Coordinates of C-alpha atoms in Angstrom, one line a residue:
Chain A
M1 CA -193.2 212.4 17.6
I2 CA -192.8 210.8 14.2
T3 CA -195.7 211.2 11.8
D4 CA -195.2 208.0 9.7
F5 CA -196.8 205.0 11.3
S6 CA -196.9 202.9 8.2
Q7 CA -194.2 200.4 9.1
R8 CA -195.6 197.2 10.5
L9 CA -195.0 196.3 14.1
I10 CA -194.2 192.6 14.6
V11 CA -195.6 191.2 17.8
Q12 CA -193.9 188.0 19.2
E13 CA -195.8 186.1 21.7
V14 CA -193.9 184.8 24.8
S15 CA -196.7 183.9 27.3
P16 CA -196.1 180.1 27.0
R17 CA -192.5 180.7 28.1
D18 CA -191.9 184.0 30.0
G19 CA -195.5 184.1 31.1
L20 CA -195.9 180.7 32.6
Q21 CA -192.4 180.2 34.0
I22 CA -193.0 181.7 37.4
E23 CA -196.7 180.7 37.8
P24 CA -197.1 178.8 41.0
T25 CA -200.1 176.9 39.5
W26 CA -199.1 173.9 37.4
V27 CA -200.6 174.2 33.9
E28 CA -201.3 170.8 32.4
T29 CA -199.3 169.9 29.3
A30 CA -202.5 169.6 27.3
D31 CA -203.6 173.1 28.4
K32 CA -200.2 174.5 27.3
I33 CA -200.5 172.9 23.9
A34 CA -204.1 174.1 23.5
L35 CA -203.0 177.7 24.4
I36 CA -200.1 177.6 21.9
N37 CA -202.4 176.1 19.2
Q38 CA -204.9 178.9 19.7
L39 CA -202.1 181.6 19.7
S40 CA -200.8 180.0 16.5
L41 CA -204.1 181.1 14.8
A42 CA -203.8 184.8 15.9
G43 CA -201.4 186.0 13.4
F44 CA -198.1 185.9 15.2
S45 CA -195.0 185.1 13.2
R46 CA -193.0 184.0 16.3
I47 CA -194.1 182.2 19.5
E48 CA -191.8 181.4 22.3
A49 CA -193.3 178.1 23.2
G50 CA -191.2 176.8 26.1
S51 CA -187.7 176.6 27.6
F52 CA -185.2 173.8 28.0
V53 CA -183.6 174.7 31.3
S54 CA -183.2 172.5 34.4
P55 CA -186.6 171.2 35.6
K56 CA -185.4 172.0 39.1
A57 CA -184.8 175.6 38.2
I58 CA -188.1 176.1 36.4
P59 CA -190.5 173.2 37.2
A60 CA -193.4 175.0 35.5
L61 CA -191.8 174.4 32.1
R62 CA -190.4 170.9 32.7
D63 CA -192.7 169.5 29.9
G64 CA -191.1 171.5 27.1
D65 CA -190.2 168.4 25.1
E66 CA -193.7 167.1 25.0
V67 CA -195.1 170.6 24.3
F68 CA -192.9 171.1 21.3
R69 CA -193.6 167.6 19.9
S70 CA -197.4 168.0 20.3
I71 CA -198.3 171.5 19.1
A72 CA -200.2 171.9 15.8
R73 CA -197.6 174.0 13.9
Q74 CA -199.0 176.6 11.6
P75 CA -197.1 177.6 8.5
G76 CA -195.3 180.9 8.8
V77 CA -195.0 180.7 12.6
T78 CA -191.5 180.2 14.1
Y79 CA -191.6 178.2 17.3
V80 CA -188.9 179.4 19.7
A81 CA -187.3 177.6 22.7
L82 CA -185.3 179.5 25.3
I83 CA -182.2 177.6 26.2
P84 CA -179.4 178.3 28.7
N85 CA -176.7 175.9 27.4
L86 CA -175.7 173.1 25.0
R87 CA -177.7 170.5 26.9
G88 CA -180.8 172.6 26.5
A89 CA -180.0 173.2 22.9
Q90 CA -179.8 169.5 22.2
R91 CA -183.1 168.9 23.9
A92 CA -184.8 171.7 22.0
I93 CA -183.5 170.5 18.7
E94 CA -184.7 166.9 19.4
A95 CA -188.1 168.3 20.3
G96 CA -188.3 170.2 17.0
A97 CA -187.8 173.9 18.0
D98 CA -187.3 176.2 14.9
E99 CA -185.3 178.8 16.8
L100 CA -183.1 178.8 19.9
N101 CA -183.2 181.8 22.1
L102 CA -180.0 182.1 24.2
V103 CA -180.0 184.4 27.1
M104 CA -177.3 186.1 29.1
S105 CA -177.5 189.1 31.4
A106 CA -175.6 192.3 30.7
S107 CA -175.1 192.4 34.4
Q108 CA -172.5 190.0 35.7
T109 CA -174.3 189.9 39.1
H110 CA -177.6 189.0 37.5
N111 CA -176.1 186.4 35.3
L112 CA -174.5 184.8 38.3
A113 CA -177.8 184.8 40.1
N114 CA -179.9 183.7 37.2
M115 CA -177.6 181.4 35.2
R116 CA -175.2 180.5 37.9
M117 CA -172.2 181.4 35.7
R118 CA -170.2 184.4 34.7
C119 CA -170.9 186.1 31.4
E120 CA -167.8 184.8 29.8
Q121 CA -168.9 181.3 30.6
S122 CA -172.3 182.0 29.0
L123 CA -170.7 183.2 25.9
A124 CA -168.4 180.1 25.7
A125 CA -171.5 177.9 26.1
F126 CA -173.2 179.9 23.3
A127 CA -170.2 179.2 21.0
D128 CA -170.8 175.5 21.6
V129 CA -174.5 176.0 20.7
A130 CA -173.5 178.0 17.6
A131 CA -171.2 175.1 16.5
L132 CA -174.1 172.6 17.0
A133 CA -176.5 174.8 14.9
S134 CA -174.0 175.5 12.2
G135 CA -175.1 174.1 8.8
T136 CA -178.6 173.4 10.1
S137 CA -181.8 175.4 9.4
L138 CA -181.9 176.4 13.1
S139 CA -182.1 180.1 13.8
L140 CA -180.3 181.5 16.8
N141 CA -181.3 184.5 18.7
G142 CA -179.3 186.1 21.5
S143 CA -181.1 187.8 24.3
I144 CA -179.5 190.4 26.6
A145 CA -181.3 190.3 30.0
T146 CA -181.1 193.4 32.2
T147 CA -180.2 195.5 29.1
F148 CA -181.6 198.7 30.6
G149 CA -181.0 198.1 34.3
C150 CA -180.3 195.4 36.9
P151 CA -182.0 195.0 40.2
F152 CA -178.6 194.4 41.8
E153 CA -176.3 196.6 39.9
G154 CA -178.6 199.4 38.7
R155 CA -178.2 201.1 35.3
I156 CA -176.2 199.2 32.7
D157 CA -173.7 201.1 30.6
E158 CA -174.7 201.4 26.9
D159 CA -171.2 200.4 25.7
R160 CA -171.4 197.2 27.7
V161 CA -174.7 196.3 25.9
L162 CA -173.1 197.1 22.5
Q163 CA -170.1 194.9 23.3
I164 CA -172.5 192.0 23.9
V165 CA -174.4 192.7 20.7
D166 CA -171.0 192.5 18.9
A167 CA -170.1 189.3 20.6
Y168 CA -173.5 187.8 19.7
L169 CA -173.0 188.8 16.0
A170 CA -169.5 187.4 16.0
L171 CA -171.0 184.1 17.2
G172 CA -173.3 184.0 14.2
M173 CA -176.5 184.8 15.9
H174 CA -179.3 185.7 13.5
G175 CA -181.2 188.0 15.9
V176 CA -180.6 190.0 19.0
T177 CA -183.1 190.8 21.8
L178 CA -182.7 193.7 24.2
A179 CA -184.6 192.6 27.3
D180 CA -185.7 194.9 30.1
T181 CA -186.0 192.0 32.5
T182 CA -187.2 193.8 35.6
G183 CA -188.9 196.8 33.9
M184 CA -186.3 199.5 34.6
A185 CA -186.1 201.1 31.1
N186 CA -187.5 204.5 30.3
P187 CA -188.4 205.8 26.8
R188 CA -185.6 208.3 26.5
Q189 CA -183.0 205.6 27.4
V190 CA -184.7 203.2 25.0
F191 CA -184.7 205.6 22.1
A192 CA -181.0 206.4 22.5
L193 CA -179.9 202.8 22.9
V194 CA -182.0 201.4 20.0
Q195 CA -180.6 204.1 17.7
R196 CA -177.1 202.9 18.5
V197 CA -177.9 199.2 18.2
L198 CA -179.6 199.7 14.9
S199 CA -176.3 201.0 13.5
R200 CA -175.0 197.4 14.0
V201 CA -178.1 195.2 13.6
P202 CA -180.9 195.6 11.0
A203 CA -184.4 196.2 12.3
S204 CA -185.5 192.8 11.0
A205 CA -183.1 191.1 13.4
L206 CA -183.7 193.3 16.5
T207 CA -186.3 192.5 19.1
L208 CA -187.3 194.6 22.1
H209 CA -188.5 192.8 25.2
F210 CA -190.1 195.1 27.8
H211 CA -191.7 194.4 31.1
N212 CA -194.4 196.7 32.5
T213 CA -193.1 196.5 36.1
R214 CA -193.1 200.3 36.6
G215 CA -195.9 201.0 34.1
L216 CA -193.6 202.1 31.2
G217 CA -193.8 199.1 28.9
L218 CA -195.9 200.5 26.2
S219 CA -194.2 203.9 26.4
N220 CA -191.0 202.1 25.8
V221 CA -192.4 200.3 22.8
L222 CA -193.4 203.6 21.2
A223 CA -189.9 205.1 21.9
A224 CA -188.2 202.0 20.3
Y225 CA -190.6 202.1 17.3
E226 CA -189.8 205.8 16.9
A227 CA -186.1 204.9 16.9
G228 CA -186.7 202.3 14.2
A229 CA -187.3 199.0 16.0
R230 CA -190.0 196.9 14.6
R231 CA -190.1 193.6 16.6
F232 CA -191.5 193.3 20.1
D233 CA -192.1 190.5 22.6
A234 CA -195.4 190.6 24.5
S235 CA -197.3 188.2 26.7
L236 CA -201.0 187.4 26.6
G237 CA -202.8 189.0 29.5
G238 CA -199.5 190.6 30.6
L239 CA -198.7 187.2 32.1
G240 CA -195.3 186.9 33.7
G241 CA -194.2 188.6 36.8
C242 CA -190.9 189.6 38.3
P243 CA -189.7 188.0 41.5
F244 CA -188.3 191.3 42.7
A245 CA -191.6 193.1 42.4
P246 CA -194.5 191.1 43.9
G247 CA -197.8 192.4 42.7
A248 CA -196.3 194.5 39.9
S249 CA -197.1 193.4 36.4
G250 CA -194.8 191.5 34.2
N251 CA -194.3 191.3 30.5
I252 CA -196.1 193.9 28.4
C253 CA -199.6 192.7 27.6
T254 CA -200.0 191.4 24.0
E255 CA -203.6 192.5 23.6
D256 CA -202.9 196.0 25.1
L257 CA -200.0 196.4 22.6
V258 CA -202.1 195.3 19.7
N259 CA -204.9 197.6 20.8
L260 CA -202.5 200.5 21.0
C261 CA -201.3 199.7 17.4
D262 CA -204.9 199.3 16.1
E263 CA -205.8 202.7 17.7
M264 CA -202.7 204.4 16.2
G265 CA -203.1 202.9 12.8
I266 CA -199.9 200.7 13.1
E267 CA -200.5 197.4 11.3
T268 CA -199.7 194.2 13.2
G269 CA -201.7 191.6 11.4
I270 CA -202.9 190.2 14.8
D271 CA -206.5 189.2 15.5
L272 CA -207.4 191.3 18.6
P273 CA -210.8 189.8 19.2
L274 CA -209.2 186.3 19.3
L275 CA -206.6 187.5 21.7
L276 CA -209.2 189.0 24.0
R277 CA -211.1 185.7 24.1
L278 CA -207.9 183.9 25.0
S279 CA -206.8 186.4 27.6
R280 CA -210.2 186.3 29.3
G281 CA -209.7 182.5 29.7
L282 CA -206.4 182.9 31.6
P283 CA -207.8 183.6 35.1
A284 CA -209.7 180.3 35.0
L285 CA -206.5 178.5 33.9
L286 CA -204.2 180.2 36.5
G287 CA -206.4 181.1 39.4
H288 CA -205.7 184.9 39.4
E289 CA -206.5 188.1 37.6
M290 CA -204.2 189.2 34.8
P291 CA -202.7 192.7 34.7
G292 CA -203.8 193.3 31.1
Q293 CA -206.2 196.2 30.8
V294 CA -208.0 195.9 27.4
A295 CA -209.4 192.5 28.3
K296 CA -211.2 194.2 31.2
A297 CA -212.1 197.5 29.6
G298 CA -212.9 196.2 26.1
R299 CA -211.8 198.0 22.9
N300 CA -212.8 201.6 22.2
C301 CA -215.2 200.3 19.5
D302 CA -217.0 198.2 22.0
L303 CA -219.5 200.9 22.8
H304 CA -222.0 200.9 25.7
P305 CA -225.7 201.6 25.3
A306 CA -226.6 205.1 26.5
P307 CA -228.4 204.9 29.9
E308 CA -232.1 205.5 29.5
N309 CA -232.4 206.7 33.1
P310 CA -229.2 208.4 34.1
P311 CA -227.8 207.1 37.3
G312 CA -228.7 209.1 40.3
Chain B
M1 CA -188.9 211.8 19.8
I2 CA -187.9 215.2 21.1
T3 CA -184.5 215.5 22.7
D4 CA -185.1 218.5 25.0
F5 CA -186.7 217.4 28.3
S6 CA -185.7 220.5 30.2
Q7 CA -189.2 221.9 30.5
R8 CA -190.8 221.2 33.8
L9 CA -193.8 218.9 33.9
I10 CA -196.5 220.1 36.4
V11 CA -198.3 217.3 38.2
Q12 CA -201.7 218.1 39.6
E13 CA -203.1 215.7 42.2
V14 CA -206.7 214.7 41.9
S15 CA -207.0 211.6 44.1
P16 CA -209.1 213.4 46.8
R17 CA -211.7 214.1 44.1
D18 CA -211.5 211.9 41.0
G19 CA -209.9 209.1 43.0
L20 CA -212.3 208.8 45.9
Q21 CA -215.5 209.6 44.1
I22 CA -216.4 206.1 43.1
E23 CA -214.9 204.3 46.1
P24 CA -217.5 202.1 47.7
T25 CA -215.8 202.4 51.1
W26 CA -216.7 205.6 53.0
V27 CA -213.5 207.5 53.9
E28 CA -213.8 209.5 57.1
T29 CA -213.6 213.2 56.7
A30 CA -210.6 213.3 59.0
D31 CA -208.8 210.8 56.8
K32 CA -209.6 212.8 53.7
I33 CA -208.2 215.9 55.4
A34 CA -205.1 214.0 56.6
L35 CA -204.5 212.7 53.0
I36 CA -204.8 216.2 51.5
N37 CA -202.5 217.7 54.2
Q38 CA -199.9 215.1 53.4
L39 CA -200.3 215.7 49.7
S40 CA -199.9 219.4 50.3
L41 CA -196.3 218.7 51.4
A42 CA -195.3 216.7 48.4
G43 CA -194.6 219.6 46.0
F44 CA -197.9 219.9 44.1
S45 CA -199.0 223.3 42.9
R46 CA -202.6 222.2 42.5
I47 CA -204.7 219.7 44.4
E48 CA -208.3 218.8 43.5
A49 CA -209.5 218.4 47.0
G50 CA -213.2 217.7 46.5
S51 CA -216.4 218.3 44.6
F52 CA -219.6 220.1 45.3
V53 CA -222.2 218.0 43.5
S54 CA -225.4 216.5 44.8
P55 CA -224.6 214.2 47.8
K56 CA -227.1 211.8 46.2
A57 CA -225.1 211.6 43.0
I58 CA -221.7 211.2 44.7
P59 CA -222.2 210.3 48.4
A60 CA -218.4 209.6 48.8
L61 CA -217.7 213.3 48.6
R62 CA -220.7 214.7 50.5
D63 CA -218.4 216.2 53.1
G64 CA -216.6 218.6 50.7
D65 CA -217.6 221.7 52.7
E66 CA -215.9 220.4 55.9
V67 CA -212.9 219.1 54.0
F68 CA -212.2 222.5 52.4
R69 CA -212.7 224.3 55.6
S70 CA -210.4 222.1 57.6
I71 CA -207.4 221.3 55.5
A72 CA -204.0 222.9 56.4
R73 CA -203.4 225.0 53.4
Q74 CA -199.8 225.3 52.2
P75 CA -198.6 228.4 50.4
G76 CA -198.2 227.9 46.7
V77 CA -200.8 225.2 46.5
T78 CA -204.1 225.9 44.7
Y79 CA -207.0 223.9 46.2
V80 CA -209.5 223.1 43.5
A81 CA -213.2 222.1 43.7
L82 CA -215.1 220.3 41.0
I83 CA -218.5 221.9 40.5
P84 CA -221.3 221.0 38.1
N85 CA -223.4 224.2 38.5
L86 CA -224.1 227.6 40.2
R87 CA -225.3 226.0 43.4
G88 CA -222.1 223.9 43.6
A89 CA -220.0 227.1 42.9
Q90 CA -221.7 228.9 45.8
R91 CA -220.9 226.1 48.2
A92 CA -217.3 225.8 47.0
I93 CA -216.8 229.6 47.4
E94 CA -218.2 229.5 50.9
A95 CA -216.0 226.6 51.8
G96 CA -212.9 228.5 50.5
A97 CA -211.9 226.8 47.3
D98 CA -209.3 228.7 45.3
E99 CA -210.3 227.4 41.9
L100 CA -213.5 226.0 40.5
N101 CA -213.2 223.2 37.9
L102 CA -216.3 223.1 35.7
V103 CA -216.9 220.0 33.7
M104 CA -218.9 219.3 30.6
S105 CA -218.6 216.4 28.2
A106 CA -217.8 216.8 24.6
S107 CA -220.2 214.0 24.0
Q108 CA -223.9 215.1 24.3
T109 CA -224.9 211.6 25.3
H110 CA -222.3 211.4 28.0
N111 CA -223.2 214.9 29.3
L112 CA -226.8 213.8 29.5
A113 CA -225.9 210.6 31.4
N114 CA -223.4 212.2 33.7
M115 CA -224.7 215.7 34.2
R116 CA -228.3 215.1 33.3
M117 CA -228.4 218.1 31.0
R118 CA -227.5 218.9 27.4
C119 CA -224.2 220.6 26.7
E120 CA -225.9 223.9 25.9
Q121 CA -227.5 223.9 29.4
S122 CA -224.1 223.2 30.9
L123 CA -222.6 226.1 29.1
A124 CA -225.4 228.4 30.2
A125 CA -224.8 227.3 33.8
F126 CA -221.1 228.0 33.4
A127 CA -222.0 231.5 32.3
D128 CA -223.8 232.0 35.6
V129 CA -220.7 230.7 37.5
A130 CA -218.5 233.0 35.5
A131 CA -220.7 236.0 36.4
L132 CA -220.5 234.9 40.1
A133 CA -216.7 234.7 40.0
S134 CA -216.2 237.9 38.0
G135 CA -214.2 240.5 40.0
T136 CA -213.1 237.9 42.6
S137 CA -209.7 236.2 42.9
L138 CA -211.4 232.8 42.1
S139 CA -209.8 231.0 39.2
L140 CA -212.0 229.1 36.8
N141 CA -211.0 226.0 34.9
G142 CA -213.2 224.3 32.3
S143 CA -212.8 220.6 31.8
I144 CA -213.9 218.7 28.7
A145 CA -214.8 215.2 29.6
T146 CA -214.7 212.5 26.9
T147 CA -212.4 214.7 24.8
F148 CA -210.8 211.7 23.1
G149 CA -213.7 209.3 23.0
C150 CA -217.0 208.5 24.6
P151 CA -218.2 205.1 25.8
F152 CA -221.6 205.7 24.1
E153 CA -220.7 207.7 21.0
G154 CA -217.1 206.6 20.3
R155 CA -214.5 208.9 18.8
I156 CA -215.1 212.7 19.3
D157 CA -214.4 215.0 16.4
E158 CA -211.5 217.3 17.0
D159 CA -213.4 220.4 15.8
R160 CA -216.1 219.7 18.4
V161 CA -213.5 219.8 21.1
L162 CA -212.0 223.0 19.7
Q163 CA -215.4 224.6 19.6
I164 CA -215.8 223.9 23.3
V165 CA -212.3 225.3 24.1
D166 CA -213.4 228.5 22.3
A167 CA -216.7 228.6 24.3
Y168 CA -214.8 228.1 27.5
L169 CA -212.3 230.9 26.6
A170 CA -215.3 233.2 25.7
L171 CA -216.8 232.6 29.1
G172 CA -213.5 233.9 30.7
M173 CA -212.1 230.5 31.9
H174 CA -208.5 230.8 33.0
G175 CA -207.7 227.2 32.2
V176 CA -208.9 224.3 30.1
T177 CA -208.5 220.6 30.8
L178 CA -208.8 218.0 28.1
A179 CA -210.0 214.9 29.9
D180 CA -209.8 211.3 28.6
T181 CA -212.6 210.2 31.0
T182 CA -212.7 206.6 30.1
G183 CA -209.2 206.0 28.8
M184 CA -209.9 205.9 25.0
A185 CA -207.1 208.3 23.9
N186 CA -204.0 207.1 22.0
P187 CA -200.7 209.0 21.7
R188 CA -201.0 209.8 18.0
Q189 CA -204.4 211.4 18.6
V190 CA -203.2 213.2 21.7
F191 CA -200.2 214.7 19.9
A192 CA -202.4 216.0 17.0
L193 CA -205.1 217.5 19.2
V194 CA -202.8 219.1 21.8
Q195 CA -200.9 220.8 18.9
R196 CA -204.2 222.3 17.7
V197 CA -205.4 223.3 21.2
L198 CA -202.0 225.0 22.0
S199 CA -202.6 227.3 19.1
R200 CA -205.6 228.7 21.1
V201 CA -204.5 228.2 24.8
P202 CA -201.0 228.8 26.2
A203 CA -199.3 225.7 27.8
S204 CA -199.6 227.3 31.2
A205 CA -203.4 227.2 30.9
L206 CA -203.8 223.7 29.4
T207 CA -204.1 220.5 31.5
L208 CA -204.3 217.0 30.2
H209 CA -206.2 214.5 32.3
F210 CA -205.6 210.9 31.3
H211 CA -207.0 207.6 32.5
N212 CA -205.1 204.4 32.2
T213 CA -208.1 202.3 31.4
R214 CA -206.5 200.6 28.4
G215 CA -202.9 201.0 29.6
L216 CA -202.0 204.1 27.6
G217 CA -202.0 206.8 30.2
L218 CA -198.3 207.4 30.5
S219 CA -197.8 207.0 26.8
N220 CA -200.4 209.7 26.3
V221 CA -198.6 212.0 28.8
L222 CA -195.4 211.7 26.8
A223 CA -197.2 212.4 23.5
A224 CA -198.8 215.5 25.0
Y225 CA -195.5 216.6 26.5
E226 CA -193.8 216.2 23.1
A227 CA -196.6 218.4 21.6
G228 CA -195.9 221.1 24.2
A229 CA -198.3 220.4 27.0
R230 CA -196.9 220.8 30.5
R231 CA -199.7 220.3 33.1
F232 CA -201.1 216.9 33.9
D233 CA -203.6 215.5 36.4
A234 CA -202.7 212.3 38.2
S235 CA -204.0 210.4 41.1
L236 CA -202.1 208.8 44.0
G237 CA -201.9 205.1 43.6
G238 CA -203.8 205.3 40.3
L239 CA -206.9 205.6 42.5
G240 CA -210.2 206.2 40.6
G241 CA -211.9 203.7 38.3
C242 CA -214.3 203.8 35.5
P243 CA -217.8 202.5 35.9
F244 CA -217.7 201.1 32.4
A245 CA -214.5 199.1 32.9
P246 CA -214.7 197.1 36.1
G247 CA -211.2 196.0 37.2
A248 CA -209.5 198.3 34.8
S249 CA -207.4 201.0 36.3
G250 CA -208.5 204.6 36.6
N251 CA -206.5 207.8 36.6
I252 CA -202.9 207.7 35.7
C253 CA -200.9 207.0 38.8
T254 CA -199.1 210.1 40.3
E255 CA -196.1 208.2 41.6
D256 CA -195.7 206.2 38.4
L257 CA -195.8 209.5 36.4
V258 CA -193.3 211.2 38.8
N259 CA -191.0 208.1 38.5
L260 CA -191.2 208.3 34.7
C261 CA -190.2 211.9 34.9
D262 CA -187.4 211.3 37.4
E263 CA -186.0 208.5 35.2
M264 CA -186.2 210.6 32.0
G265 CA -184.7 213.7 33.7
I266 CA -187.9 215.8 33.4
E267 CA -188.2 218.0 36.5
T268 CA -191.4 217.9 38.5
G269 CA -190.5 219.2 41.9
I270 CA -192.5 216.3 43.5
D271 CA -191.2 214.3 46.5
L272 CA -191.4 210.7 45.1
P273 CA -190.4 208.9 48.4
L274 CA -193.2 210.8 50.2
L275 CA -195.7 209.8 47.5
L276 CA -194.7 206.2 47.8
R277 CA -195.2 206.2 51.5
L278 CA -198.7 207.8 51.1
S279 CA -199.6 205.4 48.2
R280 CA -198.6 202.4 50.2
G281 CA -201.1 203.5 52.9
L282 CA -204.0 203.5 50.6
P283 CA -204.9 199.8 50.6
A284 CA -205.4 200.0 54.4
L285 CA -207.6 203.1 54.0
L286 CA -209.7 201.7 51.1
G287 CA -209.6 197.9 51.6
H288 CA -208.2 197.0 48.2
E289 CA -204.9 197.0 46.2
M290 CA -204.1 200.0 44.0
P291 CA -203.2 199.8 40.3
G292 CA -200.1 201.9 40.7
Q293 CA -196.9 200.0 39.8
V294 CA -194.0 201.8 41.4
A295 CA -195.4 201.5 44.9
K296 CA -195.1 197.7 44.5
A297 CA -191.9 197.5 42.4
G298 CA -190.0 200.3 44.1
R299 CA -187.8 202.8 42.3
N300 CA -185.0 201.7 40.0
C301 CA -182.6 203.1 42.5
D302 CA -184.0 200.8 45.3
L303 CA -181.5 198.0 44.5
H304 CA -181.7 194.5 45.9
P305 CA -178.9 192.7 47.5
A306 CA -177.2 190.1 45.2
P307 CA -178.3 186.6 46.3
E308 CA -175.4 184.8 48.0
N309 CA -176.8 181.5 47.1
P310 CA -178.4 181.7 43.7
P311 CA -182.0 180.3 43.7
G312 CA -182.1 176.7 42.6

């Protein structure tokens, strides 16, 4: 284990997008905006606030235009939109997104299932988006879904991932995200791949996106941090599931990650008490419990009074 | 991160004791025996099968005597009983326990609340148990509850823990367990303390007992493994809660730990498919979902068929 934990860990909030996208309960546009406005005060530098995909594919996020137009933007916060193609990019730009997050799967089968096109078609569409963004202040981030494993194909070869990283860089992407879409990564694998990717991409441009589907999300964060990664996606309350693992948890939980960092002395700049208040409001908004742990257990420093009469 | 994962990780099953002890649903003695008999076939070298505490304090485990007398013992498996005092030790010995696990809290306040005595009184009682066990084949293990933090007192000083380790060794204990009773440990703290304890206790005699209350259980296992620890308690399904964190998960989940090891190439000798079958039977036995993740998500190698018609 490394002994130097002085490098800041940057937490990027994705609950408004990756968290809400598979929720069966419709969240009112005003509630989405209120959530993003609150999250904007918590110290995040980047919030993925919505997506511009087909409203038939993801009805839960069909109000992305209005959300982006209505949020109270805070200085220093980059508001990101996930987009699948040129049409989505145009909508996101019109709605005022600061950054476009383009996603393609490392797995051909997963890309066909998820994006309904082959990887080569995704890359061609990204080239169109890059041309559209060229000369503007828009930032482009390329996400690689199923980086560490695919529910259809299994383990993904490291070289395949590195080829996609190279393709993204050649397209002029400013950042790259390695996404463990269905929670198949393990810390040893993460450490090895992150080391290789960091020989191509600076740490300031690399994001790791883990899901906690098999309970390994925070362990994978630590492995990536040990390998030199500094930017991590996380979702308030651990919101966001996986259609292939009903009942299993989704994205790593923002407040659990911040609590881990606080306890280990890794600086994040995030306001944990505010996150806990927001997270504890999610069950009322969505009608179910959240997988996040610290919102239930409290922080270590939230001590209990000693029992006067020991239970018996 | 270390690069050598060739050292076996020994998983010790505690669900029949630490898992069941706070369950509100009464589990029939025959069901307890059946569970332990199945667990005995999964490859564990050590199973904590029950406790001999006051039936008023822990009614869920009041049938420890019958359980220990009736289980189908497998060669190579050590059947452990948790005991608080000499009376419990006598009962456990009569019932045929192979090993006595004595527990005291590092925190004076927690020991008073949990054991209703001061730490000095616990140590005096342990001396009586050691005298009773002397010259027999009984193995003695000393557990230190709240090693990494106490819900009443907060962080526990490392030197305090080391003093208790020394006291346990002076009493002739064969093994020592560092227990994170309410899930307050973090990986950096674990790595540091385990390194210090391993200068006094060989890895073969040191067990780490983590709870996942704040989502850090498996991260703490990896930190301890990196520091040289090899023996870990875990509970099927993640069974076992914490009275101070309603809704938060309890012990680290055995099958999630074994899955982590399988994925990382760390040998455990445990039959994961059998564990998954047993874990998936727990909700019917106990009337609620379990916090374990892999039982819901499946293993990485349990691939899904590619959708013929992508969802729309």
